[in-house]
């Protein structure tokens, strides 16, 4: 299927590894020019090189923390330098640490809210005027399955992402009339560094190996495997395509069926 977005410009936040990288690769395959971002320059440049070698698209890199004002300003400036404005925004950032309700103080809450709610909202606010003016835009926010079904040890994530979800539900309906499509993509367990770091807590607590922790996680999913960044990226690219003009404010769950709900 031709996604119909060749030549568009996308910002993909937190994209040197994992799910963000999967999204960047799939968008590049569809012919989209990219601004990539991550804090660590080495992995970021390696990903940019990989994508440039595989696809005929422009790739700019911004090494910086997307949760900071400077990081956000830098990715927006890099997109402006590519010319033509931001057509596609994929919001992403690292997830908060696991813990217990009694662990978290105000500072922990502010950090989680900044990363997983206020940063995407700030970037959405920055790109919407241009998208509305050009009568075309696509915004995908990477959230989590925890929005639909809370993961108790990830209370910071459950709460911050639910806040973003509420904002997107309302705002997406206000901007749809201008050709701007905004939705959320909810990962269940996927094979990335994040899942390994979450497994590490189980490994330490229960004295099992990383392989055993990974196998337990896979066996709990109806697919008997966890997801891949490539299939996550393909879904993201579709949600940025010409074909989703009537899909507004949705929460698309990619969890291999582990969320045991009818709808
Ligand atoms: P990952 O494999 O750990 O990759 C995270 C990427 O984001 C890296 O490129 C990292 O590079 C970058 N990054 C992290 N914090 C950043 C920041 N403040 N500014 C800029 N870049 C940043 O994680 P992932 O699995 O792709 O997860 C992506 C998001 O999905 C996270 O919010 C995670 O909680 C959520 N999620 C993941 C899963 C899963 O199973 N993988 C499930 C549910 C939800 P640097 O470290 O160099 O900055």
PDB file of C-alpha atoms and ligand atoms in Angstrom:
ATOM      1  CA  UNK A   1       0.000   0.000   0.000  1.00  0.00           C
ATOM      2  CA  UNK A   2       1.265   3.478  -0.867  1.00  0.00           C
ATOM      3  CA  UNK A   3       0.950   5.470   2.347  1.00  0.00           C
ATOM      4  CA  UNK A   4       0.790   8.690   0.315  1.00  0.00           C
ATOM      5  CA  UNK A   5       3.223  10.624   2.518  1.00  0.00           C
ATOM      6  CA  UNK A   6       6.378  10.648   0.368  1.00  0.00           C
ATOM      7  CA  UNK A   7       8.211  13.970   0.756  1.00  0.00           C
ATOM      8  CA  UNK A   8       6.507  14.917   4.035  1.00  0.00           C
ATOM      9  CA  UNK A   9       8.605  15.983   7.045  1.00  0.00           C
ATOM     10  CA  UNK A  10       8.366  14.208  10.403  1.00  0.00           C
ATOM     11  CA  UNK A  11       9.778  14.772  13.868  1.00  0.00           C
ATOM     12  CA  UNK A  12      10.223  11.444  15.626  1.00  0.00           C
ATOM     13  CA  UNK A  13      11.133  12.037  19.272  1.00  0.00           C
ATOM     14  CA  UNK A  14      13.299   9.604  21.238  1.00  0.00           C
ATOM     15  CA  UNK A  15      14.147   7.612  18.134  1.00  0.00           C
ATOM     16  CA  UNK A  16      17.718   6.283  18.297  1.00  0.00           C
ATOM     17  CA  UNK A  17      16.502   2.919  19.633  1.00  0.00           C
ATOM     18  CA  UNK A  18      13.433   0.828  20.309  1.00  0.00           C
ATOM     19  CA  UNK A  19       9.921   1.838  19.305  1.00  0.00           C
ATOM     20  CA  UNK A  20      10.865   5.362  18.186  1.00  0.00           C
ATOM     21  CA  UNK A  21      13.504   3.920  15.863  1.00  0.00           C
ATOM     22  CA  UNK A  22      10.961   1.429  14.499  1.00  0.00           C
ATOM     23  CA  UNK A  23       8.627   4.334  13.696  1.00  0.00           C
ATOM     24  CA  UNK A  24      11.434   6.336  12.054  1.00  0.00           C
ATOM     25  CA  UNK A  25      12.444   3.382   9.876  1.00  0.00           C
ATOM     26  CA  UNK A  26       8.886   2.745   8.699  1.00  0.00           C
ATOM     27  CA  UNK A  27       8.322   6.433   7.928  1.00  0.00           C
ATOM     28  CA  UNK A  28      11.604   6.555   5.979  1.00  0.00           C
ATOM     29  CA  UNK A  29      10.465   3.514   3.987  1.00  0.00           C
ATOM     30  CA  UNK A  30       7.340   5.531   3.086  1.00  0.00           C
ATOM     31  CA  UNK A  31       9.594   8.351   1.810  1.00  0.00           C
ATOM     32  CA  UNK A  32       9.267  10.739   4.756  1.00  0.00           C
ATOM     33  CA  UNK A  33      12.138  13.116   5.642  1.00  0.00           C
ATOM     34  CA  UNK A  34      13.057  12.862   9.298  1.00  0.00           C
ATOM     35  CA  UNK A  35      14.249  14.772  12.314  1.00  0.00           C
ATOM     36  CA  UNK A  36      15.539  12.150  14.737  1.00  0.00           C
ATOM     37  CA  UNK A  37      16.211  12.804  18.409  1.00  0.00           C
ATOM     38  CA  UNK A  38      17.752  11.152  21.473  1.00  0.00           C
ATOM     39  CA  UNK A  39      20.048  12.244  24.290  1.00  0.00           C
ATOM     40  CA  UNK A  40      22.967   9.991  23.346  1.00  0.00           C
ATOM     41  CA  UNK A  41      24.644  11.183  20.134  1.00  0.00           C
ATOM     42  CA  UNK A  42      26.417   7.929  19.265  1.00  0.00           C
ATOM     43  CA  UNK A  43      23.350   5.687  18.900  1.00  0.00           C
ATOM     44  CA  UNK A  44      21.462   8.577  17.298  1.00  0.00           C
ATOM     45  CA  UNK A  45      24.088   9.051  14.568  1.00  0.00           C
ATOM     46  CA  UNK A  46      24.281   5.278  14.005  1.00  0.00           C
ATOM     47  CA  UNK A  47      20.497   5.123  13.489  1.00  0.00           C
ATOM     48  CA  UNK A  48      20.575   8.142  11.172  1.00  0.00           C
ATOM     49  CA  UNK A  49      23.343   6.507   9.125  1.00  0.00           C
ATOM     50  CA  UNK A  50      21.400   3.227   8.937  1.00  0.00           C
ATOM     51  CA  UNK A  51      18.274   5.015   7.681  1.00  0.00           C
ATOM     52  CA  UNK A  52      20.139   7.231   5.190  1.00  0.00           C
ATOM     53  CA  UNK A  53      21.872   4.145   3.759  1.00  0.00           C
ATOM     54  CA  UNK A  54      18.600   2.271   3.305  1.00  0.00           C
ATOM     55  CA  UNK A  55      16.264   5.039   2.076  1.00  0.00           C
ATOM     56  CA  UNK A  56      16.409   8.096  -0.174  1.00  0.00           C
ATOM     57  CA  UNK A  57      15.249  10.555   2.503  1.00  0.00           C
ATOM     58  CA  UNK A  58      16.776  13.487   4.378  1.00  0.00           C
ATOM     59  CA  UNK A  59      17.645  12.709   7.993  1.00  0.00           C
ATOM     60  CA  UNK A  60      18.589  15.433  10.503  1.00  0.00           C
ATOM     61  CA  UNK A  61      19.641  14.589  14.046  1.00  0.00           C
ATOM     62  CA  UNK A  62      19.170  16.512  17.278  1.00  0.00           C
ATOM     63  CA  UNK A  63      21.037  15.164  20.294  1.00  0.00           C
ATOM     64  CA  UNK A  64      19.243  16.465  23.365  1.00  0.00           C
ATOM     65  CA  UNK A  65      16.679  15.802  26.041  1.00  0.00           C
ATOM     66  CA  UNK A  66      13.221  16.098  24.495  1.00  0.00           C
ATOM     67  CA  UNK A  67      11.725  16.808  27.928  1.00  0.00           C
ATOM     68  CA  UNK A  68      13.672  20.095  28.130  1.00  0.00           C
ATOM     69  CA  UNK A  69      12.631  23.406  26.556  1.00  0.00           C
ATOM     70  CA  UNK A  70      15.974  23.459  24.692  1.00  0.00           C
ATOM     71  CA  UNK A  71      15.507  19.944  23.304  1.00  0.00           C
ATOM     72  CA  UNK A  72      12.023  20.770  22.066  1.00  0.00           C
ATOM     73  CA  UNK A  73      13.182  24.060  20.495  1.00  0.00           C
ATOM     74  CA  UNK A  74      16.072  22.273  18.780  1.00  0.00           C
ATOM     75  CA  UNK A  75      13.931  19.581  17.092  1.00  0.00           C
ATOM     76  CA  UNK A  76      11.449  22.225  15.917  1.00  0.00           C
ATOM     77  CA  UNK A  77      14.323  24.346  14.534  1.00  0.00           C
ATOM     78  CA  UNK A  78      15.807  21.319  12.734  1.00  0.00           C
ATOM     79  CA  UNK A  79      12.449  20.620  11.090  1.00  0.00           C
ATOM     80  CA  UNK A  80      12.148  24.272  10.016  1.00  0.00           C
ATOM     81  CA  UNK A  81      15.593  24.053   8.423  1.00  0.00           C
ATOM     82  CA  UNK A  82      14.377  21.161   6.277  1.00  0.00           C
ATOM     83  CA  UNK A  83      11.786  23.584   4.860  1.00  0.00           C
ATOM     84  CA  UNK A  84       8.045  23.206   4.527  1.00  0.00           C
ATOM     85  CA  UNK A  85       7.078  22.790   8.191  1.00  0.00           C
ATOM     86  CA  UNK A  86       6.294  19.761  10.323  1.00  0.00           C
ATOM     87  CA  UNK A  87       3.731  17.454   8.672  1.00  0.00           C
ATOM     88  CA  UNK A  88       4.071  14.529  11.086  1.00  0.00           C
ATOM     89  CA  UNK A  89       4.906  14.450  14.797  1.00  0.00           C
ATOM     90  CA  UNK A  90       5.606  11.203  16.646  1.00  0.00           C
ATOM     91  CA  UNK A  91       5.753  11.937  20.368  1.00  0.00           C
ATOM     92  CA  UNK A  92       7.887   9.617  22.462  1.00  0.00           C
ATOM     93  CA  UNK A  93      10.212   9.724  25.487  1.00  0.00           C
ATOM     94  CA  UNK A  94      11.625   7.282  27.998  1.00  0.00           C
ATOM     95  CA  UNK A  95       9.168   5.688  30.422  1.00  0.00           C
ATOM     96  CA  UNK A  96       9.192   6.348  34.188  1.00  0.00           C
ATOM     97  CA  UNK A  97      10.795   3.851  36.604  1.00  0.00           C
ATOM     98  CA  UNK A  98       8.749   1.109  38.280  1.00  0.00           C
ATOM     99  CA  UNK A  99       7.971   1.303  42.007  1.00  0.00           C
ATOM    100  CA  UNK A 100       5.280   1.436  44.647  1.00  0.00           C
ATOM    101  CA  UNK A 101       2.786   4.233  45.423  1.00  0.00           C
ATOM    102  CA  UNK A 102       4.681   4.954  48.657  1.00  0.00           C
ATOM    103  CA  UNK A 103       7.989   5.543  46.790  1.00  0.00           C
ATOM    104  CA  UNK A 104       7.020   8.599  44.803  1.00  0.00           C
ATOM    105  CA  UNK A 105       7.435  12.176  45.949  1.00  0.00           C
ATOM    106  CA  UNK A 106       6.313  15.368  44.233  1.00  0.00           C
ATOM    107  CA  UNK A 107       9.599  15.592  42.262  1.00  0.00           C
ATOM    108  CA  UNK A 108       9.107  12.074  40.853  1.00  0.00           C
ATOM    109  CA  UNK A 109       5.588  13.008  39.799  1.00  0.00           C
ATOM    110  CA  UNK A 110       6.727  16.234  38.149  1.00  0.00           C
ATOM    111  CA  UNK A 111       9.403  14.348  36.201  1.00  0.00           C
ATOM    112  CA  UNK A 112       6.956  11.701  34.969  1.00  0.00           C
ATOM    113  CA  UNK A 113       4.299  14.262  34.096  1.00  0.00           C
ATOM    114  CA  UNK A 114       6.883  16.342  32.236  1.00  0.00           C
ATOM    115  CA  UNK A 115       8.203  13.384  30.202  1.00  0.00           C
ATOM    116  CA  UNK A 116       5.021  11.579  29.340  1.00  0.00           C
ATOM    117  CA  UNK A 117       2.360  14.288  29.370  1.00  0.00           C
ATOM    118  CA  UNK A 118       3.618  17.896  29.270  1.00  0.00           C
ATOM    119  CA  UNK A 119       6.382  17.381  26.681  1.00  0.00           C
ATOM    120  CA  UNK A 120       4.077  15.828  24.060  1.00  0.00           C
ATOM    121  CA  UNK A 121       1.463  18.518  24.800  1.00  0.00           C
ATOM    122  CA  UNK A 122       4.074  21.279  24.292  1.00  0.00           C
ATOM    123  CA  UNK A 123       5.201  19.798  20.961  1.00  0.00           C
ATOM    124  CA  UNK A 124       1.602  19.340  19.817  1.00  0.00           C
ATOM    125  CA  UNK A 125       0.922  23.013  20.639  1.00  0.00           C
ATOM    126  CA  UNK A 126       4.018  24.044  18.677  1.00  0.00           C
ATOM    127  CA  UNK A 127       3.177  22.112  15.482  1.00  0.00           C
ATOM    128  CA  UNK A 128      -0.614  22.523  15.346  1.00  0.00           C
ATOM    129  CA  UNK A 129      -0.727  26.103  13.932  1.00  0.00           C
ATOM    130  CA  UNK A 130       1.359  25.101  10.877  1.00  0.00           C
ATOM    131  CA  UNK A 131      -0.607  21.894  10.327  1.00  0.00           C
ATOM    132  CA  UNK A 132      -3.916  23.782  10.568  1.00  0.00           C
ATOM    133  CA  UNK A 133      -2.659  26.427   8.133  1.00  0.00           C
ATOM    134  CA  UNK A 134      -1.551  23.784   5.609  1.00  0.00           C
ATOM    135  CA  UNK A 135      -4.750  21.770   6.250  1.00  0.00           C
ATOM    136  CA  UNK A 136      -2.817  18.540   6.810  1.00  0.00           C
ATOM    137  CA  UNK A 137      -1.125  16.975   9.807  1.00  0.00           C
ATOM    138  CA  UNK A 138      -0.590  13.674  11.560  1.00  0.00           C
ATOM    139  CA  UNK A 139       0.288  13.266  15.241  1.00  0.00           C
ATOM    140  CA  UNK A 140       0.912   9.905  16.898  1.00  0.00           C
ATOM    141  CA  UNK A 141       1.668   9.730  20.609  1.00  0.00           C
ATOM    142  CA  UNK A 142       3.413   6.618  21.854  1.00  0.00           C
ATOM    143  CA  UNK A 143       1.746   5.896  25.195  1.00  0.00           C
ATOM    144  CA  UNK A 144       1.253   2.431  26.731  1.00  0.00           C
ATOM    145  CA  UNK A 145      -1.157  -0.450  27.241  1.00  0.00           C
ATOM    146  CA  UNK A 146      -1.248   0.844  30.825  1.00  0.00           C
ATOM    147  CA  UNK A 147      -3.687   3.533  29.659  1.00  0.00           C
ATOM    148  CA  UNK A 148      -6.342   0.854  29.113  1.00  0.00           C
ATOM    149  CA  UNK A 149      -5.289  -1.575  31.790  1.00  0.00           C
ATOM    150  CA  UNK A 150      -3.040  -0.231  34.566  1.00  0.00           C
ATOM    151  CA  UNK A 151       0.279  -1.890  35.365  1.00  0.00           C
ATOM    152  CA  UNK A 152       0.469  -1.455  39.161  1.00  0.00           C
ATOM    153  CA  UNK A 153       4.287  -1.125  39.383  1.00  0.00           C
ATOM    154  CA  UNK A 154       4.166   1.613  36.743  1.00  0.00           C
ATOM    155  CA  UNK A 155       1.940   4.044  38.641  1.00  0.00           C
ATOM    156  CA  UNK A 156       3.862   7.084  37.372  1.00  0.00           C
ATOM    157  CA  UNK A 157       3.337   5.929  33.798  1.00  0.00           C
ATOM    158  CA  UNK A 158      -0.328   4.950  34.325  1.00  0.00           C
ATOM    159  CA  UNK A 159      -1.138   8.427  35.582  1.00  0.00           C
ATOM    160  CA  UNK A 160       0.957  10.621  33.268  1.00  0.00           C
ATOM    161  CA  UNK A 161      -0.145   8.801  30.119  1.00  0.00           C
ATOM    162  CA  UNK A 162      -3.792   8.876  31.165  1.00  0.00           C
ATOM    163  CA  UNK A 163      -3.452  12.666  31.419  1.00  0.00           C
ATOM    164  CA  UNK A 164      -2.064  12.894  27.885  1.00  0.00           C
ATOM    165  CA  UNK A 165      -4.821  10.587  26.652  1.00  0.00           C
ATOM    166  CA  UNK A 166      -7.501  12.885  28.044  1.00  0.00           C
ATOM    167  CA  UNK A 167      -5.868  15.896  26.383  1.00  0.00           C
ATOM    168  CA  UNK A 168      -5.647  14.106  23.016  1.00  0.00           C
ATOM    169  CA  UNK A 169      -9.265  12.931  23.242  1.00  0.00           C
ATOM    170  CA  UNK A 170     -10.520  16.510  23.401  1.00  0.00           C
ATOM    171  CA  UNK A 171      -7.960  18.317  21.253  1.00  0.00           C
ATOM    172  CA  UNK A 172      -8.044  15.806  18.385  1.00  0.00           C
ATOM    173  CA  UNK A 173     -11.737  16.570  17.959  1.00  0.00           C
ATOM    174  CA  UNK A 174     -11.089  20.324  17.864  1.00  0.00           C
ATOM    175  CA  UNK A 175      -8.481  20.146  15.092  1.00  0.00           C
ATOM    176  CA  UNK A 176      -9.960  17.353  12.916  1.00  0.00           C
ATOM    177  CA  UNK A 177     -11.906  19.893  10.833  1.00  0.00           C
ATOM    178  CA  UNK A 178      -8.543  21.287   9.646  1.00  0.00           C
ATOM    179  CA  UNK A 179      -7.256  17.971   8.282  1.00  0.00           C
ATOM    180  CA  UNK A 180      -5.170  17.262  11.377  1.00  0.00           C
ATOM    181  CA  UNK A 181      -5.382  13.680  12.617  1.00  0.00           C
ATOM    182  CA  UNK A 182      -4.173  12.882  16.129  1.00  0.00           C
ATOM    183  CA  UNK A 183      -4.204   9.426  17.738  1.00  0.00           C
ATOM    184  CA  UNK A 184      -2.323   7.396  20.324  1.00  0.00           C
ATOM    185  CA  UNK A 185      -0.445   4.134  19.800  1.00  0.00           C
ATOM    186  CA  UNK A 186      -0.350   1.902  22.892  1.00  0.00           C
ATOM    187  CA  UNK A 187       2.480  -0.644  23.096  1.00  0.00           C
ATOM    188  CA  UNK A 188       2.222  -3.793  25.120  1.00  0.00           C
ATOM    189  CA  UNK A 189       5.490  -5.707  25.667  1.00  0.00           C
ATOM    190  CA  UNK A 190       7.954  -5.124  22.812  1.00  0.00           C
ATOM    191  CA  UNK A 191      11.499  -6.307  22.345  1.00  0.00           C
ATOM    192  CA  UNK A 192      13.482  -3.172  23.294  1.00  0.00           C
ATOM    193  CA  UNK A 193      15.889  -1.990  25.985  1.00  0.00           C
ATOM    194  CA  UNK A 194      12.922  -0.730  28.041  1.00  0.00           C
ATOM    195  CA  UNK A 195      11.478  -4.227  28.430  1.00  0.00           C
ATOM    196  CA  UNK A 196      14.915  -5.548  29.410  1.00  0.00           C
ATOM    197  CA  UNK A 197      15.254  -2.901  32.104  1.00  0.00           C
ATOM    198  CA  UNK A 198      11.766  -3.712  33.434  1.00  0.00           C
ATOM    199  CA  UNK A 199      12.711  -7.429  33.424  1.00  0.00           C
ATOM    200  CA  UNK A 200      15.902  -6.623  35.344  1.00  0.00           C
ATOM    201  CA  UNK A 201      13.782  -5.691  38.369  1.00  0.00           C
ATOM    202  CA  UNK A 202      12.064  -9.120  38.233  1.00  0.00           C
ATOM    203  CA  UNK A 203      15.404 -10.879  37.756  1.00  0.00           C
ATOM    204  CA  UNK A 204      16.759  -9.248  40.882  1.00  0.00           C
ATOM    205  CA  UNK A 205      13.628  -9.682  42.993  1.00  0.00           C
ATOM    206  CA  UNK A 206      12.934 -13.340  42.124  1.00  0.00           C
ATOM    207  CA  UNK A 207      16.418 -14.669  41.330  1.00  0.00           C
ATOM    208  CA  UNK A 208      15.489 -15.788  37.789  1.00  0.00           C
ATOM    209  CA  UNK A 209      17.564 -15.252  34.637  1.00  0.00           C
ATOM    210  CA  UNK A 210      16.867 -12.594  32.024  1.00  0.00           C
ATOM    211  CA  UNK A 211      15.967 -15.355  29.518  1.00  0.00           C
ATOM    212  CA  UNK A 212      13.468 -16.827  31.984  1.00  0.00           C
ATOM    213  CA  UNK A 213      11.947 -13.407  32.607  1.00  0.00           C
ATOM    214  CA  UNK A 214      11.645 -12.821  28.854  1.00  0.00           C
ATOM    215  CA  UNK A 215      10.074 -16.273  28.308  1.00  0.00           C
ATOM    216  CA  UNK A 216       7.538 -15.651  31.103  1.00  0.00           C
ATOM    217  CA  UNK A 217       6.589 -12.374  29.520  1.00  0.00           C
ATOM    218  CA  UNK A 218       6.187 -13.953  26.072  1.00  0.00           C
ATOM    219  CA  UNK A 219       4.154 -16.897  27.414  1.00  0.00           C
ATOM    220  CA  UNK A 220       1.681 -14.544  29.062  1.00  0.00           C
ATOM    221  CA  UNK A 221       0.769 -13.042  25.667  1.00  0.00           C
ATOM    222  CA  UNK A 222      -1.803 -14.846  23.435  1.00  0.00           C
ATOM    223  CA  UNK A 223       0.709 -14.602  20.541  1.00  0.00           C
ATOM    224  CA  UNK A 224       3.304 -16.394  22.760  1.00  0.00           C
ATOM    225  CA  UNK A 225       5.820 -13.761  21.769  1.00  0.00           C
ATOM    226  CA  UNK A 226       6.366 -10.081  22.430  1.00  0.00           C
ATOM    227  CA  UNK A 227       6.131  -7.421  19.735  1.00  0.00           C
ATOM    228  CA  UNK A 228       8.888  -6.115  17.476  1.00  0.00           C
ATOM    229  CA  UNK A 229       9.843  -2.472  16.873  1.00  0.00           C
ATOM    230  CA  UNK A 230       9.393  -3.112  13.116  1.00  0.00           C
ATOM    231  CA  UNK A 231       5.726  -4.106  13.396  1.00  0.00           C
ATOM    232  CA  UNK A 232       5.128  -1.267  15.864  1.00  0.00           C
ATOM    233  CA  UNK A 233       6.744   1.149  13.384  1.00  0.00           C
ATOM    234  CA  UNK A 234       4.618  -0.143  10.489  1.00  0.00           C
ATOM    235  CA  UNK A 235       1.439   0.566  12.468  1.00  0.00           C
ATOM    236  CA  UNK A 236       2.728   4.024  13.373  1.00  0.00           C
ATOM    237  CA  UNK A 237       3.501   4.805   9.706  1.00  0.00           C
ATOM    238  CA  UNK A 238      -0.021   3.742   8.730  1.00  0.00           C
ATOM    239  CA  UNK A 239      -1.395   6.064  11.437  1.00  0.00           C
ATOM    240  CA  UNK A 240       0.626   8.883   9.787  1.00  0.00           C
ATOM    241  CA  UNK A 241      -0.634   8.049   6.289  1.00  0.00           C
ATOM    242  CA  UNK A 242      -3.176   9.584   3.908  1.00  0.00           C
ATOM    243  CA  UNK A 243      -5.560   6.756   4.757  1.00  0.00           C
ATOM    244  CA  UNK A 244      -6.428   7.727   8.327  1.00  0.00           C
ATOM    245  CA  UNK A 245      -8.304  10.985   7.705  1.00  0.00           C
ATOM    246  CA  UNK A 246     -11.424   9.617   9.452  1.00  0.00           C
ATOM    247  CA  UNK A 247      -9.607   8.136  12.469  1.00  0.00           C
ATOM    248  CA  UNK A 248      -9.729  10.729  15.243  1.00  0.00           C
ATOM    249  CA  UNK A 249      -8.664  10.548  18.903  1.00  0.00           C
ATOM    250  CA  UNK A 250      -8.277   6.772  18.971  1.00  0.00           C
ATOM    251  CA  UNK A 251      -6.145   4.587  21.233  1.00  0.00           C
ATOM    252  CA  UNK A 252      -4.681   1.807  19.122  1.00  0.00           C
ATOM    253  CA  UNK A 253      -3.534  -1.092  21.278  1.00  0.00           C
ATOM    254  CA  UNK A 254      -0.632  -3.262  20.059  1.00  0.00           C
ATOM    255  CA  UNK A 255      -0.316  -5.797  22.852  1.00  0.00           C
ATOM    256  CA  UNK A 256      -0.590  -9.254  21.252  1.00  0.00           C
ATOM    257  CA  UNK A 257      -3.997  -9.600  22.935  1.00  0.00           C
ATOM    258  CA  UNK A 258      -2.763  -9.609  26.542  1.00  0.00           C
ATOM    259  CA  UNK A 259      -5.346  -7.008  27.540  1.00  0.00           C
ATOM    260  CA  UNK A 260      -8.319  -9.299  28.129  1.00  0.00           C
ATOM    261  CA  UNK A 261     -11.160  -7.006  27.057  1.00  0.00           C
ATOM    262  CA  UNK A 262     -13.964  -7.331  24.509  1.00  0.00           C
ATOM    263  CA  UNK A 263     -13.536  -3.787  23.144  1.00  0.00           C
TER     264      UNK A 263
HETATM  265  P1  LIG B   1      13.976   2.159  24.668  1.00  0.00           P
HETATM  266  O1  LIG B   1      14.205   0.942  23.853  1.00  0.00           O
HETATM  267  O2  LIG B   1      14.591   2.262  26.005  1.00  0.00           O
HETATM  268  O3  LIG B   1      14.346   3.412  23.759  1.00  0.00           O
HETATM  269  C1  LIG B   1      14.152   4.693  24.239  1.00  0.00           C
HETATM  270  C2  LIG B   1      14.623   5.695  23.200  1.00  0.00           C
HETATM  271  O4  LIG B   1      14.243   6.978  23.652  1.00  0.00           O
HETATM  272  C3  LIG B   1      16.129   5.728  23.039  1.00  0.00           C
HETATM  273  O5  LIG B   1      16.418   6.110  21.721  1.00  0.00           O
HETATM  274  C4  LIG B   1      16.537   6.812  24.032  1.00  0.00           C
HETATM  275  O6  LIG B   1      17.798   7.355  23.681  1.00  0.00           O
HETATM  276  C5  LIG B   1      15.392   7.798  23.813  1.00  0.00           C
HETATM  277  N1  LIG B   1      15.103   8.674  24.948  1.00  0.00           N
HETATM  278  C6  LIG B   1      14.777   8.298  26.199  1.00  0.00           C
HETATM  279  N2  LIG B   1      14.559   9.372  26.957  1.00  0.00           N
HETATM  280  C7  LIG B   1      14.748  10.462  26.156  1.00  0.00           C
HETATM  281  C8  LIG B   1      14.670  11.849  26.359  1.00  0.00           C
HETATM  282  N3  LIG B   1      14.378  12.372  27.551  1.00  0.00           N
HETATM  283  N4  LIG B   1      14.927  12.684  25.312  1.00  0.00           N
HETATM  284  C9  LIG B   1      15.240  12.179  24.104  1.00  0.00           C
HETATM  285  N5  LIG B   1      15.323  10.867  23.865  1.00  0.00           N
HETATM  286  C10 LIG B   1      15.080  10.015  24.873  1.00  0.00           C
HETATM  287  O7  LIG B   1      12.391   2.341  24.969  1.00  0.00           O
HETATM  288  P2  LIG B   1      11.134   1.821  24.117  1.00  0.00           P
HETATM  289  O8  LIG B   1      10.836   0.425  24.516  1.00  0.00           O
HETATM  290  O9  LIG B   1      11.337   2.160  22.697  1.00  0.00           O
HETATM  291  O10 LIG B   1       9.969   2.697  24.758  1.00  0.00           O
HETATM  292  C11 LIG B   1       9.504   3.892  24.188  1.00  0.00           C
HETATM  293  C12 LIG B   1       8.313   4.355  25.026  1.00  0.00           C
HETATM  294  O11 LIG B   1       7.277   3.355  24.994  1.00  0.00           O
HETATM  295  C13 LIG B   1       8.660   4.554  26.506  1.00  0.00           C
HETATM  296  O12 LIG B   1       7.944   5.651  27.018  1.00  0.00           O
HETATM  297  C14 LIG B   1       8.171   3.277  27.150  1.00  0.00           C
HETATM  298  O13 LIG B   1       7.867   3.423  28.502  1.00  0.00           O
HETATM  299  C15 LIG B   1       6.931   3.001  26.311  1.00  0.00           C
HETATM  300  N6  LIG B   1       6.528   1.592  26.370  1.00  0.00           N
HETATM  301  C16 LIG B   1       7.364   0.619  25.948  1.00  0.00           C
HETATM  302  C17 LIG B   1       6.964  -0.711  26.024  1.00  0.00           C
HETATM  303  C18 LIG B   1       7.875  -1.819  25.585  1.00  0.00           C
HETATM  304  O14 LIG B   1       7.532  -2.987  25.798  1.00  0.00           O
HETATM  305  N7  LIG B   1       9.001  -1.569  24.969  1.00  0.00           N
HETATM  306  C19 LIG B   1       5.692  -1.022  26.515  1.00  0.00           C
HETATM  307  C20 LIG B   1       4.847   0.004  26.930  1.00  0.00           C
HETATM  308  C21 LIG B   1       5.275   1.315  26.848  1.00  0.00           C
HETATM  309  P3  LIG B   1      18.718   8.094  24.821  1.00  0.00           P
HETATM  310  O15 LIG B   1      18.669   7.230  26.035  1.00  0.00           O
HETATM  311  O16 LIG B   1      20.057   8.200  24.186  1.00  0.00           O
HETATM  312  O17 LIG B   1      18.078   9.420  25.051  1.00  0.00           O
END
